[in-house]
XYZ file of C-alpha atoms in Angstrom:
247
model
C 15.256 -2.641 -7.606
C 14.333 -6.368 -8.768
C 10.740 -7.681 -7.572
C 12.283 -10.830 -7.558
C 15.358 -12.512 -6.566
C 18.521 -13.574 -8.753
C 19.182 -17.308 -8.143
C 22.674 -18.840 -8.590
C 23.315 -22.354 -9.447
C 26.120 -24.404 -10.535
C 28.825 -26.966 -9.746
C 30.978 -26.275 -6.710
C 33.902 -24.113 -7.713
C 32.233 -22.144 -10.078
C 32.200 -18.819 -8.505
C 28.821 -18.457 -6.976
C 30.199 -16.485 -4.162
C 32.334 -14.327 -6.132
C 29.378 -13.692 -8.666
C 27.217 -13.009 -5.674
C 29.239 -10.573 -4.549
C 29.613 -8.353 -7.777
C 26.180 -8.492 -8.132
C 25.439 -7.066 -4.565
C 27.681 -4.262 -5.345
C 26.329 -3.547 -8.602
C 22.555 -3.949 -7.605
C 22.868 -2.989 -3.840
C 21.182 -6.228 -2.807
C 21.579 -8.426 0.067
C 23.386 -11.876 -0.477
C 21.797 -15.020 1.023
C 24.576 -17.897 1.066
C 22.255 -20.914 1.385
C 24.839 -23.256 2.686
C 26.107 -20.970 5.385
C 22.640 -20.288 6.543
C 21.931 -24.122 6.662
C 25.413 -24.411 8.784
C 24.455 -21.787 11.112
C 20.907 -23.005 11.863
C 22.228 -26.636 12.085
C 24.997 -25.666 14.009
C 27.571 -27.970 12.096
C 29.718 -27.569 8.894
C 28.109 -29.367 5.539
C 30.371 -32.226 5.744
C 29.336 -32.822 9.397
C 25.594 -32.734 8.340
C 26.411 -35.309 5.813
C 28.035 -37.403 7.892
C 25.970 -37.115 11.012
C 22.249 -36.971 9.087
C 23.214 -38.109 5.727
C 22.469 -36.140 2.239
C 18.720 -36.830 1.982
C 18.510 -34.826 5.377
C 20.540 -31.909 3.750
C 18.696 -31.830 0.570
C 15.389 -31.303 2.398
C 17.060 -28.510 4.477
C 17.697 -27.020 0.938
C 14.113 -27.316 -0.172
C 12.564 -25.837 3.112
C 15.238 -22.955 2.679
C 14.049 -22.278 -1.124
C 10.384 -22.478 -0.027
C 11.229 -19.799 2.818
C 12.684 -17.475 0.106
C 9.458 -16.860 -1.414
C 8.964 -14.324 1.348
C 11.670 -12.337 0.082
C 12.362 -10.113 -3.188
C 15.380 -8.322 -4.623
C 17.923 -10.882 -2.976
C 20.766 -12.855 -4.274
C 20.309 -16.413 -3.459
C 23.512 -18.457 -3.863
C 22.780 -22.076 -3.875
C 24.770 -25.115 -3.207
C 25.662 -27.208 -6.012
C 23.200 -29.837 -5.850
C 20.481 -27.708 -5.136
C 19.337 -27.466 -8.488
C 18.982 -31.290 -9.094
C 15.876 -31.624 -7.546
C 12.711 -30.506 -9.620
C 10.996 -29.329 -6.517
C 13.956 -27.124 -5.608
C 14.019 -25.692 -9.064
C 10.330 -25.135 -9.126
C 10.751 -23.024 -5.826
C 13.662 -21.070 -7.401
C 11.607 -19.964 -10.311
C 8.372 -18.858 -8.358
C 10.229 -15.438 -7.429
C 13.339 -15.728 -9.016
C 15.563 -15.824 -12.178
C 18.038 -18.852 -12.215
C 21.709 -17.969 -13.247
C 23.912 -20.887 -13.925
C 27.563 -20.415 -13.722
C 30.119 -22.986 -15.361
C 33.301 -23.389 -15.466
C 35.952 -25.897 -16.992
C 37.041 -28.992 -14.885
C 40.515 -27.674 -14.579
C 39.324 -24.521 -13.209
C 37.208 -26.285 -10.563
C 40.158 -28.355 -9.501
C 42.268 -25.421 -9.274
C 39.684 -23.349 -7.093
C 38.756 -26.317 -4.800
C 42.394 -28.095 -4.312
C 42.748 -26.759 -0.754
C 38.996 -26.855 0.097
C 37.991 -29.743 2.459
C 34.435 -28.483 2.804
C 32.974 -30.356 0.224
C 32.048 -33.822 0.716
C 31.358 -34.672 -2.785
C 34.934 -34.160 -3.910
C 36.472 -36.003 -1.274
C 38.718 -38.458 -2.862
C 37.658 -37.106 -6.317
C 40.158 -33.963 -6.662
C 41.110 -34.834 -10.241
C 40.002 -33.680 -13.664
C 38.502 -37.112 -14.763
C 36.420 -37.383 -11.606
C 35.174 -33.825 -11.609
C 34.319 -34.206 -15.217
C 32.397 -37.047 -14.587
C 30.362 -35.470 -11.782
C 29.777 -32.431 -13.928
C 28.410 -34.299 -16.794
C 25.987 -36.035 -14.647
C 24.395 -32.819 -13.331
C 24.866 -30.959 -16.948
C 21.505 -31.460 -17.958
C 19.562 -30.852 -14.943
C 21.490 -27.386 -14.806
C 20.699 -26.407 -18.231
C 16.991 -27.280 -17.870
C 17.060 -25.114 -14.725
C 18.590 -22.262 -15.984
C 17.371 -18.977 -17.212
C 20.749 -17.687 -18.209
C 24.241 -19.430 -18.453
C 27.657 -17.704 -17.510
C 31.087 -18.977 -17.931
C 33.524 -17.912 -15.035
C 36.735 -19.236 -15.802
C 39.528 -17.041 -14.597
C 40.502 -15.649 -17.902
C 37.085 -14.411 -18.574
C 35.322 -13.924 -15.485
C 35.565 -10.174 -15.399
C 34.224 -9.987 -18.851
C 31.538 -12.286 -18.142
C 30.503 -10.581 -14.980
C 30.273 -7.515 -16.974
C 28.096 -8.917 -19.400
C 25.828 -10.567 -17.089
C 25.259 -6.794 -15.285
C 24.766 -5.339 -18.798
C 22.030 -8.277 -19.845
C 20.324 -7.962 -16.598
C 20.101 -4.104 -17.090
C 19.678 -3.639 -20.679
C 17.082 -6.125 -21.500
C 14.826 -4.435 -18.690
C 15.443 -0.882 -20.018
C 14.380 -1.957 -23.386
C 11.182 -3.377 -22.571
C 10.526 -0.361 -20.584
C 11.147 2.002 -23.556
C 9.027 -0.261 -25.517
C 6.345 0.008 -23.045
C 6.647 3.702 -22.860
C 6.254 4.091 -26.583
C 3.493 1.873 -26.900
C 1.433 2.842 -24.081
C 2.500 6.105 -22.201
C 2.545 8.376 -25.023
C -0.851 7.925 -26.418
C -2.105 8.014 -23.005
C -0.481 11.616 -22.442
C -1.855 12.669 -25.807
C -5.184 11.426 -24.973
C -5.255 13.476 -21.653
C -3.832 16.498 -23.385
C -6.511 16.410 -26.186
C -9.154 15.767 -23.673
C -8.205 18.929 -21.576
C -7.918 20.972 -24.676
C -11.397 20.136 -25.741
C -12.742 20.986 -22.303
C -10.780 24.068 -22.477
C -11.936 25.045 -26.031
C -15.358 24.353 -25.052
C -15.613 26.707 -22.050
C -14.843 29.528 -24.586
C -17.074 28.334 -27.290
C -20.029 28.303 -24.752
C -20.780 31.813 -25.468
C -24.258 30.934 -27.431
C -22.503 30.587 -30.829
C -22.941 26.847 -30.577
C -26.031 24.854 -29.653
C -26.552 23.006 -26.310
C -26.434 19.708 -28.216
C -22.878 20.718 -29.458
C -21.497 21.681 -26.137
C -22.877 18.343 -24.728
C -21.297 16.306 -27.784
C -17.733 18.156 -27.151
C -18.152 17.293 -23.259
C -18.697 13.819 -24.128
C -15.673 13.645 -26.413
C -13.542 15.490 -23.780
C -14.595 13.011 -21.039
C -13.930 10.094 -23.334
C -10.656 11.188 -24.267
C -9.463 12.133 -20.916
C -10.929 8.276 -19.880
C -8.563 6.820 -22.586
C -5.573 8.837 -21.621
C -5.999 7.664 -17.612
C -6.668 3.998 -18.845
C -3.762 3.752 -21.032
C -1.686 5.315 -18.166
C -2.880 2.879 -15.830
C -1.882 0.271 -18.377
C 1.369 1.642 -18.672
C 1.929 1.760 -14.781
C 0.991 -2.028 -14.467
C 3.222 -3.064 -17.425
C 6.249 -1.221 -16.131
C 5.569 -3.261 -12.930
C 5.185 -6.554 -14.919
C 8.574 -5.376 -16.739
C 10.550 -5.655 -13.381
C 9.797 -9.242 -13.487
C 11.421 -9.842 -17.202
C 15.178 -9.662 -17.293
C 16.201 -12.631 -19.527
């Protein structure tokens, strides 16, 4: 459906997995959970990777995986909370993706992560004040990376997901309609006129018009047909490019 990937970023606990599942069902796209894939390849959990190899090693794994994602399209890539903090990572995300930032209030994040011990950066920080501080430290880089931002607090989660899905579909469809009006219709009209001139010319070629007039009509018919074919080719290319424009 999409010729690019949908890249989900945001602080831990903002609902990236939930949104990924919704978009996957809505658009029939495969999900790539970066943290889960890294754990699978390394044979250890994220906290263990942090403990054994340190955070820089883990961040390098994220960067390499994002580079690998350039070989894919029409995927939902759910990133870890710190992936968008590296400028190199953001560049890789945007090469073949639209970046969707998910947000939530600190209280919501605390509620979602209270029983989750798989997040190293929240160790001994599970309180609204600490979470607020961490979020504020990341906010600027998150916003700079995002193409679109969606709030996922429980009260409005379904509404947010519905609006996100509608936004992805609506803007692309509007763009396609505009391209159709501007390019396709004139192209079709050009083709029809070209054929009409060619058809009429055959009936008129009975001696009542000169050879020069026949030649002129022939040239006009070919020109109109050529313009029609050219405009249709432009239309097809523009529709292909429209697949890459959502936001």
